Short mmCIF file of C-alpha atoms and ligand atoms in Angstrom, two decimals:
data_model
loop_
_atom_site.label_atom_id
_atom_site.label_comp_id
_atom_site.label_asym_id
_atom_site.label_seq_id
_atom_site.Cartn_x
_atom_site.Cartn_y
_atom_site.Cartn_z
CA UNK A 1150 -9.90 -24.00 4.56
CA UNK A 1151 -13.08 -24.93 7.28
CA UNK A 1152 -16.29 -23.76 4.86
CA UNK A 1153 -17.49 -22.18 7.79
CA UNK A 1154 -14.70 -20.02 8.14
CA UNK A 1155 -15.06 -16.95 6.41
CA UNK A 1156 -11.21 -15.45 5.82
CA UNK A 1157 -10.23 -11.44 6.34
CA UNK A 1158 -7.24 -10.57 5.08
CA UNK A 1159 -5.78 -7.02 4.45
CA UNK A 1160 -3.36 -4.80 1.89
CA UNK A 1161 -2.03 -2.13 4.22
CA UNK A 1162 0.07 0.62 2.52
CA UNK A 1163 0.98 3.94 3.79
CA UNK A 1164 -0.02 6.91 1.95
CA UNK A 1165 3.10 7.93 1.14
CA UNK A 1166 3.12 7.41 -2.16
CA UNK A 1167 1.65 6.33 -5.36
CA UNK A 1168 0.60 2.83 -5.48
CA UNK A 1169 2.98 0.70 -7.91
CA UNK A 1170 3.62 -2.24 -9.82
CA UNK A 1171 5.36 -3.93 -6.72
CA UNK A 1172 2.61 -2.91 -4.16
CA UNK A 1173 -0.06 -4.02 -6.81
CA UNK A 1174 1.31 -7.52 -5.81
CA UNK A 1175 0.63 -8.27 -1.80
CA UNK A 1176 -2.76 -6.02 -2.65
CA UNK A 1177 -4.05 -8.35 -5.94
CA UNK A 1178 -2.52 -11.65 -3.70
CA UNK A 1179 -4.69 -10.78 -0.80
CA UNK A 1180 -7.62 -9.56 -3.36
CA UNK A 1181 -7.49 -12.90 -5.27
CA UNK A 1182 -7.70 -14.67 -1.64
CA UNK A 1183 -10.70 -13.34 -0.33
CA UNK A 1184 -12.22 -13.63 -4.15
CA UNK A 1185 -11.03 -17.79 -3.87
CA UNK A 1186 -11.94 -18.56 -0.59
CA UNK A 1187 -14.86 -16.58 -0.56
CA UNK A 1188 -13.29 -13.76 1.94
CA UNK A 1189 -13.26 -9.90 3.15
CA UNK A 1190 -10.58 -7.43 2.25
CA UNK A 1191 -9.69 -4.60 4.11
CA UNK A 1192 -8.00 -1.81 3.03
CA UNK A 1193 -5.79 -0.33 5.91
CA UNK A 1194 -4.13 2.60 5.18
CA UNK A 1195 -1.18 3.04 7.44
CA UNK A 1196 -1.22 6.57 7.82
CA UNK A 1197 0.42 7.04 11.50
CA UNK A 1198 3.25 8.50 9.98
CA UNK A 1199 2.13 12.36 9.92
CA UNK A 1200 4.25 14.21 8.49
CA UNK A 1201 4.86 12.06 5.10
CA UNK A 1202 1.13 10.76 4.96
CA UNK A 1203 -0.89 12.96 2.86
CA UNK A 1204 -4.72 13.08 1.77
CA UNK A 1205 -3.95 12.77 -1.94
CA UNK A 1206 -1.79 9.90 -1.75
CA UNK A 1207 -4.99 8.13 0.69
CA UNK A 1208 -7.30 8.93 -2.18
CA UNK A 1209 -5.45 7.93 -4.64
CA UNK A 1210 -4.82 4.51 -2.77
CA UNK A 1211 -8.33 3.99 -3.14
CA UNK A 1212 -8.75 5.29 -6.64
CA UNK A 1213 -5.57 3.06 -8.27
CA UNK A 1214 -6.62 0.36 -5.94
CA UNK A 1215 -10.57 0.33 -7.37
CA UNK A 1216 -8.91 0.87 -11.51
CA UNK A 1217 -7.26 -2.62 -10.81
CA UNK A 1218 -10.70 -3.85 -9.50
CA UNK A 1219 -10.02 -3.94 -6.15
CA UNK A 1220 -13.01 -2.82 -3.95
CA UNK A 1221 -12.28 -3.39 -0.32
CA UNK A 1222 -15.08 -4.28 1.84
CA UNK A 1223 -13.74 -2.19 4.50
CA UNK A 1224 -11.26 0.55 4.58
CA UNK A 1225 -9.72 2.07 7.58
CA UNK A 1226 -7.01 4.49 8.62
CA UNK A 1227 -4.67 4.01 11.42
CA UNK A 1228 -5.07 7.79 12.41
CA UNK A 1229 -8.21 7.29 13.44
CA UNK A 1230 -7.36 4.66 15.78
CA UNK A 1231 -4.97 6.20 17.98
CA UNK A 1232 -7.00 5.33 20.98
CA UNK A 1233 -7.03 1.33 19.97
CA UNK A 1234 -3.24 1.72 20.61
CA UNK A 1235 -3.06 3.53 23.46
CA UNK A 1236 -5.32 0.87 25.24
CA UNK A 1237 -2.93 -1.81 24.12
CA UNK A 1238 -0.12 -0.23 25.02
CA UNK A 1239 -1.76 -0.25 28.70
CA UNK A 1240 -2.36 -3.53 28.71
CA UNK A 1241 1.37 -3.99 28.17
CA UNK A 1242 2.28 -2.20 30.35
CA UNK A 1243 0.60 -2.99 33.12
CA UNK A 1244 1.94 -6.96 31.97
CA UNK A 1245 5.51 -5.69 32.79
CA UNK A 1246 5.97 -5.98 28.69
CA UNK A 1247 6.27 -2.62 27.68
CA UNK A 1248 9.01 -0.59 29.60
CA UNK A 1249 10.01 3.04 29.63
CA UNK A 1250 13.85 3.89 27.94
CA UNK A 1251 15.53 7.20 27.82
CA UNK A 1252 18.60 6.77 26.12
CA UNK A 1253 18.83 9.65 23.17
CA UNK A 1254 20.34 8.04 19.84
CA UNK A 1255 23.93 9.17 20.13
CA UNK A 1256 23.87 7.02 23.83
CA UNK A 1257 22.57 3.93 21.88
CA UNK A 1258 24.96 4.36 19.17
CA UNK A 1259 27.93 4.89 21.50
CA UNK A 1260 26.42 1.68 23.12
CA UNK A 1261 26.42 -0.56 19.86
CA UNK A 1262 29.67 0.40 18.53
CA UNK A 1263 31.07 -0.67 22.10
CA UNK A 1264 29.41 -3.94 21.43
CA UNK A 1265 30.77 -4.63 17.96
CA UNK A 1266 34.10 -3.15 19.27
CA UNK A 1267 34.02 -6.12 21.67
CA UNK A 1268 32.77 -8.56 19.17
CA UNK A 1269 29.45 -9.05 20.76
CA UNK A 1270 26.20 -8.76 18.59
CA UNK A 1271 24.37 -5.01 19.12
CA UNK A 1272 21.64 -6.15 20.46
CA UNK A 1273 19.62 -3.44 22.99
CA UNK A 1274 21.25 -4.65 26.83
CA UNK A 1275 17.85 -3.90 29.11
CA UNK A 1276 19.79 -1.28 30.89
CA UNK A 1277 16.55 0.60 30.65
CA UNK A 1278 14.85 -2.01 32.79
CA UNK A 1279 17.07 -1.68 35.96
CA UNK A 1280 16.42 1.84 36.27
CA UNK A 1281 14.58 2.66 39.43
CA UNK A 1282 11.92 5.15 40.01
CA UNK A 1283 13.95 7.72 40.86
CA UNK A 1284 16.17 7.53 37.93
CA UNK A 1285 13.42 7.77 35.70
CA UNK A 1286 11.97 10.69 37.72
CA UNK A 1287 14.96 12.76 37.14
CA UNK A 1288 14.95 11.83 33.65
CA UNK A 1289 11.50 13.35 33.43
CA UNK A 1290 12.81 16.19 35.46
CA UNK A 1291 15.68 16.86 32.51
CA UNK A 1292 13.11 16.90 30.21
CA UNK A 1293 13.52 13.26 28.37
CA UNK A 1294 10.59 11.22 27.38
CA UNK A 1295 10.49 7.93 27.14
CA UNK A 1296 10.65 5.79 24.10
CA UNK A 1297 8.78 2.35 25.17
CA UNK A 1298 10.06 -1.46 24.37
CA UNK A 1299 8.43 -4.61 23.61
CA UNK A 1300 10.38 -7.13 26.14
CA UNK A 1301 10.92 -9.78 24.12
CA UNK A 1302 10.43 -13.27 25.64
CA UNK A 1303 13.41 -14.35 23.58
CA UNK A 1304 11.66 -17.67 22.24
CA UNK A 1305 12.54 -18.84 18.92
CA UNK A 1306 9.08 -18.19 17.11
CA UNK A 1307 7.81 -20.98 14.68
CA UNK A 1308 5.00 -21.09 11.71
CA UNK A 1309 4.21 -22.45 8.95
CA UNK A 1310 4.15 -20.05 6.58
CA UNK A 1311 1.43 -20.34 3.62
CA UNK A 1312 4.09 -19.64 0.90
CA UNK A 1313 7.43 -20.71 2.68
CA UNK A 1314 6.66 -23.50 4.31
CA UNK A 1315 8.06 -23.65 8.32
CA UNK A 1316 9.55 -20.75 9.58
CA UNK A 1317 11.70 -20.06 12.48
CA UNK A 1318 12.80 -16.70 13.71
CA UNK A 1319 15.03 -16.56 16.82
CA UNK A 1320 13.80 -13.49 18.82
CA UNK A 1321 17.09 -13.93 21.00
CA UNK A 1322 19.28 -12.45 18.29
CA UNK A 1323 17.06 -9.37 18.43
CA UNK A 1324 16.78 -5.96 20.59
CA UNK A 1325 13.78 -5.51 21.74
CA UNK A 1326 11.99 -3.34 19.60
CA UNK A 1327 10.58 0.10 20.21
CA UNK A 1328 7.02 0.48 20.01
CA UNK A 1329 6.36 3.70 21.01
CA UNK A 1330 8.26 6.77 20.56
CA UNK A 1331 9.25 9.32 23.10
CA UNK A 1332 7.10 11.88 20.78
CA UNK A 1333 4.06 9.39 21.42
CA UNK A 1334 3.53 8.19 18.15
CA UNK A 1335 3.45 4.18 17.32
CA UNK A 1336 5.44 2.41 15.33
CA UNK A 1337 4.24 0.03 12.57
CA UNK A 1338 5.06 -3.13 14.15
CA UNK A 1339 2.85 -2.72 17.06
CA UNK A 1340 -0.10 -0.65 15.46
CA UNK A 1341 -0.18 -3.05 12.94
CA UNK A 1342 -0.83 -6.16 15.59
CA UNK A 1343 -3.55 -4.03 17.39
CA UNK A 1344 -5.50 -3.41 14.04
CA UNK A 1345 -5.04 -7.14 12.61
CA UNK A 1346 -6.79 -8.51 15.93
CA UNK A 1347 -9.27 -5.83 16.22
CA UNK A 1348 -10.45 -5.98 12.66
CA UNK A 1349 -10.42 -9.91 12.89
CA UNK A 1350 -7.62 -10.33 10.13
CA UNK A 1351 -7.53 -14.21 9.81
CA UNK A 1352 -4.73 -14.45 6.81
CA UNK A 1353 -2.00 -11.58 6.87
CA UNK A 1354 -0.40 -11.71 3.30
CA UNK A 1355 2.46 -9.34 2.82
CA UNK A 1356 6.00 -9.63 1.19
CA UNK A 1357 8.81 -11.52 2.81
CA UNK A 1358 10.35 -8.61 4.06
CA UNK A 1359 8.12 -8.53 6.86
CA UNK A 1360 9.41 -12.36 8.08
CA UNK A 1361 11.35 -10.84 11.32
CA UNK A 1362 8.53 -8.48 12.11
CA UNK A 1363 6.05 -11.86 12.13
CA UNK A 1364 8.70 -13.01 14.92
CA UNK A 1365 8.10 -10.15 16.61
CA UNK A 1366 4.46 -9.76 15.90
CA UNK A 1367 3.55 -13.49 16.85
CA UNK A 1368 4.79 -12.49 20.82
CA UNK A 1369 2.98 -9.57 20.62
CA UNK A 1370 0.10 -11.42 19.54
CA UNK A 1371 0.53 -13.57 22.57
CA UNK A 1372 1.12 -10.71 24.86
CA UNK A 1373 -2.26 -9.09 24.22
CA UNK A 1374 -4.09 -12.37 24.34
CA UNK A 1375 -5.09 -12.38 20.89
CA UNK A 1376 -5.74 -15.37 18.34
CA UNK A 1377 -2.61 -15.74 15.56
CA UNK A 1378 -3.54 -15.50 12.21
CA UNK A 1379 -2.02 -17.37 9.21
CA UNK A 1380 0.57 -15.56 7.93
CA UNK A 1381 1.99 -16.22 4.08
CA UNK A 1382 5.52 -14.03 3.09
CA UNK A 1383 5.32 -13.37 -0.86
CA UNK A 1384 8.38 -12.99 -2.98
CA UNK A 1385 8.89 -9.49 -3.47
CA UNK A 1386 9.20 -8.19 -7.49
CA UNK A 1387 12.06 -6.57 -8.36
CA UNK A 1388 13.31 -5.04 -11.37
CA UNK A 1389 15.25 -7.26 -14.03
CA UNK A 1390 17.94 -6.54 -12.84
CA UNK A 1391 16.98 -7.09 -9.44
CA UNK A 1392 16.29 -3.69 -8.11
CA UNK A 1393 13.47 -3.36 -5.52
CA UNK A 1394 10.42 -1.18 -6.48
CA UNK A 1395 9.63 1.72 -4.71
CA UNK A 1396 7.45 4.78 -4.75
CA UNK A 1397 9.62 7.10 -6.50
CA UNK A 1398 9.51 5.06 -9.65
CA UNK A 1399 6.16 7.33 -11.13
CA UNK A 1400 6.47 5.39 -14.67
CA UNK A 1401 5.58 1.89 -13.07
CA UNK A 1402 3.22 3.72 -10.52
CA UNK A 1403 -0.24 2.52 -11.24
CA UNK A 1404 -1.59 5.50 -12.33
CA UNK A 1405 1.50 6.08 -14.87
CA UNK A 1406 0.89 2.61 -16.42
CA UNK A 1407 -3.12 3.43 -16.60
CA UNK A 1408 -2.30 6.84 -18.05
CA UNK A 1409 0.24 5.09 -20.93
CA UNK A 1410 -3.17 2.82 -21.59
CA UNK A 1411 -2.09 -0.01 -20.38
CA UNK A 1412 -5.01 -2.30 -19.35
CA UNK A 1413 -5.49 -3.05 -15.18
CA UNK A 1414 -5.32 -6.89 -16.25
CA UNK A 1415 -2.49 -6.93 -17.71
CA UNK A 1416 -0.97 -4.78 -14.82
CA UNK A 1417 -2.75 -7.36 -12.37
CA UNK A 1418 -1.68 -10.64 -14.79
CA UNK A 1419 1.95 -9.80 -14.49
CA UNK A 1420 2.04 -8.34 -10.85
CA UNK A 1421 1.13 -11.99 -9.97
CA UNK A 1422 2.23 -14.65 -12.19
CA UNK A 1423 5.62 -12.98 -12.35
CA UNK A 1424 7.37 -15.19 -9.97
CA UNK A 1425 4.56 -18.00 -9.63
CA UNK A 1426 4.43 -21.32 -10.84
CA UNK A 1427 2.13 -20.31 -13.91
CA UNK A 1428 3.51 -19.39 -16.66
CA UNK A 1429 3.09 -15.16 -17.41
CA UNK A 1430 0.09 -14.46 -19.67
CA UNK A 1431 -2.91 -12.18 -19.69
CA UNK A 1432 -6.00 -13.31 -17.63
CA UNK A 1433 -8.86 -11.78 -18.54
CA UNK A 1434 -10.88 -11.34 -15.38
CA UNK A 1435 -9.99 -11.56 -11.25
CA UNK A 1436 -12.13 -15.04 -11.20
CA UNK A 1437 -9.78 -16.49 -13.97
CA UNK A 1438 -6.51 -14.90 -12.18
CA UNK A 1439 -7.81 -15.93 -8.32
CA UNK A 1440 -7.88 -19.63 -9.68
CA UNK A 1441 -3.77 -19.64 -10.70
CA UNK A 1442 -2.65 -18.09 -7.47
CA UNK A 1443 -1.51 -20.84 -5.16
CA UNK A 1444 0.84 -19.10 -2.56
CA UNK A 1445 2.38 -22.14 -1.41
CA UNK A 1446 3.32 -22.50 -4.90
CA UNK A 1447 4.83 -19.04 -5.59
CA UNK A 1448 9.05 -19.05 -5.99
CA UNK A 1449 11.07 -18.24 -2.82
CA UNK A 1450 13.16 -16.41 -5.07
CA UNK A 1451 12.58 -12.57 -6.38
CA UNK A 1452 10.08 -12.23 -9.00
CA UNK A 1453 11.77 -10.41 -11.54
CA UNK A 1454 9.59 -8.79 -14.05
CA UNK A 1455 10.40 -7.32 -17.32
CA UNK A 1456 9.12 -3.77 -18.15
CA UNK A 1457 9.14 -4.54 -21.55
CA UNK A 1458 6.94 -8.34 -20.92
CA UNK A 1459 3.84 -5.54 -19.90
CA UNK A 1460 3.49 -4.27 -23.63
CA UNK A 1461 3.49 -8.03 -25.04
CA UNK A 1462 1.35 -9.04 -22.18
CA UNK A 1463 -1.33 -5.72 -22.96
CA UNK A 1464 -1.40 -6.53 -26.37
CA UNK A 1465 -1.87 -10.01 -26.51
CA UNK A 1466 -4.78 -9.02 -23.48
CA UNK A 1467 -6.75 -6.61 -26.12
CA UNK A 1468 -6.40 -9.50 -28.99
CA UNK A 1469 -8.42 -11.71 -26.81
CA UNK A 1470 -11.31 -9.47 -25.61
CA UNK A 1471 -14.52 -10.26 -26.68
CA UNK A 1472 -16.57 -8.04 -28.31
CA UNK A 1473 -19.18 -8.09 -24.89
CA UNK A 1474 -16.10 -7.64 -22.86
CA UNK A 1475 -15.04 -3.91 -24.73
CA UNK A 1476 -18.64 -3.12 -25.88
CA UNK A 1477 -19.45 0.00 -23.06
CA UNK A 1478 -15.98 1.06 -24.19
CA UNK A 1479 -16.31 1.62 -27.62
CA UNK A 1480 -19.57 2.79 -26.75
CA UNK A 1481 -18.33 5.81 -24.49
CA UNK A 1482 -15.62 6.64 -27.40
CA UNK A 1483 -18.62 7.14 -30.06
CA UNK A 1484 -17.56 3.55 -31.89
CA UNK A 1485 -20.79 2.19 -33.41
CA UNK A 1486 -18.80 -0.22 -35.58
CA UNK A 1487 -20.61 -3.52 -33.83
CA UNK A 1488 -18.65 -6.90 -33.50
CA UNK A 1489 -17.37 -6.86 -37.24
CA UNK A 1490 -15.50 -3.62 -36.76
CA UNK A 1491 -14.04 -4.97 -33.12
CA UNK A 1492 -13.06 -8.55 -34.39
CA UNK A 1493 -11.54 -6.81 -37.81
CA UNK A 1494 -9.45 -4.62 -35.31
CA UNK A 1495 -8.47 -5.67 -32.34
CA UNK A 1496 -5.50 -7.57 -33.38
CA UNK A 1497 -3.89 -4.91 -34.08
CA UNK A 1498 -4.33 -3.14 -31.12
CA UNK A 1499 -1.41 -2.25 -29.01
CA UNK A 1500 -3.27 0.13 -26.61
CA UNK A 1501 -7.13 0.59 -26.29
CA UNK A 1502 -7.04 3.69 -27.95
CA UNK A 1503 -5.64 2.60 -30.63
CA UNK A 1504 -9.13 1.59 -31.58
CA UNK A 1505 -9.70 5.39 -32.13
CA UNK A 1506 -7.55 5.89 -35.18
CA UNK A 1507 -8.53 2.53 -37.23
CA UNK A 1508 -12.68 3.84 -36.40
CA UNK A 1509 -11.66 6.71 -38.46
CA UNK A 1510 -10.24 4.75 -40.98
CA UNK A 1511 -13.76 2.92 -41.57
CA UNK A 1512 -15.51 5.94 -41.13
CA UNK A 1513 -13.48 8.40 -42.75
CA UNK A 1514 -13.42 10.99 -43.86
CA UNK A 1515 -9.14 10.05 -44.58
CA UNK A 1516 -7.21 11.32 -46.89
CA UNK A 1517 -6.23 8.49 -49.15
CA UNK A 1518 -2.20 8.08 -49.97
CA UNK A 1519 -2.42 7.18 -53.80
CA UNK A 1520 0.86 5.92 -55.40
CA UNK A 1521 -0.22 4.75 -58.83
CA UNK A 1522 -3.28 6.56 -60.30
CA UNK A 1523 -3.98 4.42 -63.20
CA UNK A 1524 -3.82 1.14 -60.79
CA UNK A 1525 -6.13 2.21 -58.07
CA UNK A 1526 -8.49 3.57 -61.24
CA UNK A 1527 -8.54 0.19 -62.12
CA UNK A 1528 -9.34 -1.41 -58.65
CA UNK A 1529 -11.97 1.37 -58.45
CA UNK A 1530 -13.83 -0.24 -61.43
CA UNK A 1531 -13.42 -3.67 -60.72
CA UNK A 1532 -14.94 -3.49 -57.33
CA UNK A 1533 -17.81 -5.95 -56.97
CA UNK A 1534 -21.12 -4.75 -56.47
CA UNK A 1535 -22.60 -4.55 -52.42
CA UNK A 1536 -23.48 -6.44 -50.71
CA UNK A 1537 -20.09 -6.92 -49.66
CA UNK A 1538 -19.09 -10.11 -47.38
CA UNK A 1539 -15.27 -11.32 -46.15
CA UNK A 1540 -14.62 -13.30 -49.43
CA UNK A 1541 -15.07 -9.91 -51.49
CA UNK A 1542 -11.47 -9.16 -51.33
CA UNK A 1543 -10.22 -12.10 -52.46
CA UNK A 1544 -12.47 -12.09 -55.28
CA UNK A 1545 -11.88 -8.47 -55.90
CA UNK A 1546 -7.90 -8.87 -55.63
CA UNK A 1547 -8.24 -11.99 -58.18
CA UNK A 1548 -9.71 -9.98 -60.39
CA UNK A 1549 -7.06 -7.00 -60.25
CA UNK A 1550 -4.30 -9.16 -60.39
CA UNK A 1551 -6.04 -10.79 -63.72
CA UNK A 1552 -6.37 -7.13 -65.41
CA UNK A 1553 -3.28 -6.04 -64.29
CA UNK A 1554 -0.54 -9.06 -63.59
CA UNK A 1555 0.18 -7.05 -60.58
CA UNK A 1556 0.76 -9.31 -57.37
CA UNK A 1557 2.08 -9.75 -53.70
CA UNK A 1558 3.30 -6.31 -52.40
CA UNK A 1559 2.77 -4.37 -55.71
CA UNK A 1560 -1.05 -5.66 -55.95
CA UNK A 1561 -2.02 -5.30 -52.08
CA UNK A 1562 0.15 -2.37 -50.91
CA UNK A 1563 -1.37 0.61 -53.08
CA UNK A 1564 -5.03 -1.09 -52.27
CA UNK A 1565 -3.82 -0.67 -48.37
CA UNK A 1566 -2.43 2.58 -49.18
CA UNK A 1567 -5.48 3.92 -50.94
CA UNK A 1568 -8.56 2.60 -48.48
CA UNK A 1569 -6.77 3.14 -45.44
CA UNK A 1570 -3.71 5.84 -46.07
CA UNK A 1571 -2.11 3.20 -43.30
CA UNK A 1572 0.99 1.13 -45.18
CA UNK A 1573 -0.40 -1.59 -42.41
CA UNK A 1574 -3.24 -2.37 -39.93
CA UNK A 1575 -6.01 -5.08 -39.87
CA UNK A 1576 -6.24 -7.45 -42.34
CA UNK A 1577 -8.29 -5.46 -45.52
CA UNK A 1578 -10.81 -8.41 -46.04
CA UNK A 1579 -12.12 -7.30 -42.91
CA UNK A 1580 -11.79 -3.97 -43.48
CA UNK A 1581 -13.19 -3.89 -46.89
CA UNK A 1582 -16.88 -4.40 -45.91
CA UNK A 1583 -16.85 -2.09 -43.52
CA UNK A 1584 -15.75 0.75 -45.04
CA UNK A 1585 -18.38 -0.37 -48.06
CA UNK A 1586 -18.37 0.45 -51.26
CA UNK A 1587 -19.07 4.19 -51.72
CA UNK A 1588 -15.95 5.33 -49.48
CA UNK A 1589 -14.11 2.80 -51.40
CA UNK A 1590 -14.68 3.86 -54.45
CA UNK A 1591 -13.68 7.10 -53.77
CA UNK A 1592 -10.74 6.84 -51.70
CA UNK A 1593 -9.93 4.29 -55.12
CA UNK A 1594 -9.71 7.40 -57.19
CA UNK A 1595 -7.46 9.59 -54.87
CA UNK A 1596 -10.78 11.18 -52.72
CA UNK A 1597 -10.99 12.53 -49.37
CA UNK A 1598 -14.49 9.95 -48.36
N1 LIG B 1380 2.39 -0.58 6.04
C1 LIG B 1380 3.15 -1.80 5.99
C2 LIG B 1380 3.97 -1.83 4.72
O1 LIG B 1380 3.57 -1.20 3.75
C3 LIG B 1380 2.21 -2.98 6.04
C4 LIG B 1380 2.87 -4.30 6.06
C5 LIG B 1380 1.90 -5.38 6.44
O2 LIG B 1380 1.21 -5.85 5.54
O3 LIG B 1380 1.81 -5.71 7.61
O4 LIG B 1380 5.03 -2.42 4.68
#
């Protein structure tokens, strides 16, 4: 990429929904772009669609969008652009390249399945454009209004595509598409053109489903005199089994996954390595994950992704946090434990919160779970005196199992039982300290501390 060329790319979903797993993807891939390359991101919400666009669903766009660490520089609705369109669709006009149609849905049907009956592809026939004035005036006069076409120039379309290489879509094997319907509104196709060349879009990333719409988008480009952006078509991720995501699936919704405490990274780790060349695993930050994403690297196949890889992948995310990284969160949950408490912890951390339960465990007060009164008496008494360090346990436990001839699961299990009333968790040399030695004691001898 030119250093002087500063890119503008866009994520634009309609509010239709909940944002999920599979729409995290084009909006992190665009995201990490702008974050590489030094770039703008727009948020677009594609709201044209009235009657199944809603204000919660916008908001909460925003709201999952900014949890995964996404803050657009920009955002902006297509509702609030209507006039944008309209001018457009002048210009069109007036070029001969949009043309009135009045044929109601059961004459177009009735039209196709003649084609097919005849073997010929269904492809829209232009009738529309041999109607003469008056024709169209007694249309009007029946009360019909006009759905308007795109006339395609019927070129086979070419680019190179930033994840698929060169691309080719015939435009002769296609009707011409609607881009206005006879209730006024715009369809996607066309708004989306206007907006990309009025908001400067220089890199339009989106999912490969949208490769036939490029075809059709490139001409359009050309018909309003615009420049063409780059345009990269990402694998789409599917289910393991191979299912396409979509909106209704609330438990992979990203505000289902943040409400199950499942970290943003390792949302945003999975949503793009998943189908990349790098191998899955959890990134830490956006700067780490914008380095790995290569698009002309990325599988032309489906990224599948495994439901089940996000728990491994959360996990092993909280194991590696630094104390700095979780500090302000600990903080905010009342956790004054410091670095010792974090790095004697967070291995066994499946979700965040987890944090909460083995906090109360240091601090008490528990109730211990004694199984042999006469051992733990013993441990109770040979506890070293404070100040306690890491290599107190051992020492401690070498001791006990001297007195005692207790060892392996007999010697450390009623110890684990007794400090912690856990029969596992982090690793009690750690723990040991930080508990100290009056709970210890204590909980030793079969005491609430
Ligand atoms: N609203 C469109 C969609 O969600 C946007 C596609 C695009 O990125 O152009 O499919």
């Amino acid at each position: 990429m030119a250093a002087n060329s500063q890119p503008v790319v866009r994520f634009a979903p309609s509010p239709t929904g909940y944002l999920h797993i599979g729409n995290a993807r084009p909006a992190l891939l665009n995201w990490l772009f702008a974050l590489r390359y030094g770039g703008r991101f727009v948020l677009r919400l594609d709201d044209t669609d009235r009657a199944r666009s809603t204000e919660e669903f916008a908001e909460a766009v925003v709201a999952d969008l900014a949890w995964l660490g996404i803050e657009p520089d920009l955002i902006v609705r297509q509702s609030d652009r209507l006039a944008l369109y309209d001018a457009a669709a002048d210009k069109l006009k007036a070029a001969g390249l949009l043309y009135p149609c009045y044929e109601t849905p059961d004459e177009l049907e009735r039209r196709r399945k003649r084609q097919l009956a005849r073997g010929k592809p269904p492809i829209y026939d232009r009738s529309a454009l041999k109607l003469t004035d008056a024709e169209k005036a007694a249309f009007e006069a029946e009360g019909r209004k006009p759905h308007w076409r795109f006339l395609l120039d019927h070129r086979s379309v070419r680019w190179t595509d930033l994840a698929r290489g060169e691309i080719e879509v015939d435009t002769a094997s296609l009707s011409d598409p609607v881009m206005r319907r006879g209730d006024g509104t715009y369809l996607y196709t066309f708004t989306s053109v206007v907006d990309d060349l009025d908001l400067g879009i220089t890199h339009v990333i989106r999912g490969e489903d949208h490769i036939t719409n490029t075809g059709v988008q490139i001409l359009l480009i050309e018909a309003l005199g615009g420049a063409i952006p780059a345009f990269g078509h990402t694998n789409l991720l599917t289910t393991a089994s191979g299912e396409g995501l979509s909106k209704r699936l609330g438990h992979l919704s990203l505000r289902g996954l943040k409400k199950q405490g499942i970290e943003a990274m390792a949302v945003a780790s999975l949503a793009v390595l998943v189908g990349s060349a790098e191998a899955v695993r959890p990134v830490a930050s956006m700067e780490e994950l914008a380095k790995l994403v290569d698009l002309a690297r990325l599988s032309h196949g489906a990224a599948k992704f495994d439901e089940a890889e996000l728990e491994g992948l959360n996990a092993k995310l909280l194991h590696g946090f630094s104390f700095g990284a979780v500090q302000p969160r600990l903080r905010a949950l009342g956790i004054e434990g410091g670095e010792a408490f974090w790095l004697a912890v967070r291995g066994n951390l499946e979700r965040f919160a987890d944090v909460v339960e083995w906090w109360r465990v240091v601090e008490g007060p528990i109730d211990p779970v004694i199984e042999d009164h006469a051992f733990t008496a013993t441990a109770a008494d040979l506890l070293p005196p404070e100040p306690w360090t890491a290599m107190t346990w051992k020492a401690w436990t070498d001791a006990l199992k001297a007195a005692t001839g207790k060892s392996g699961r007999a010697l450390y299990m009623p110890l684990r039982l007794a400090l912690t009333a856990h029969d596992h968790g982090p690793e009690l040399a750690a723990l040991l300290p930080l508990i100290g030695g009056v709970k210890a004691t204590a909980r030793l001898r079969g005491e609430r501390a």
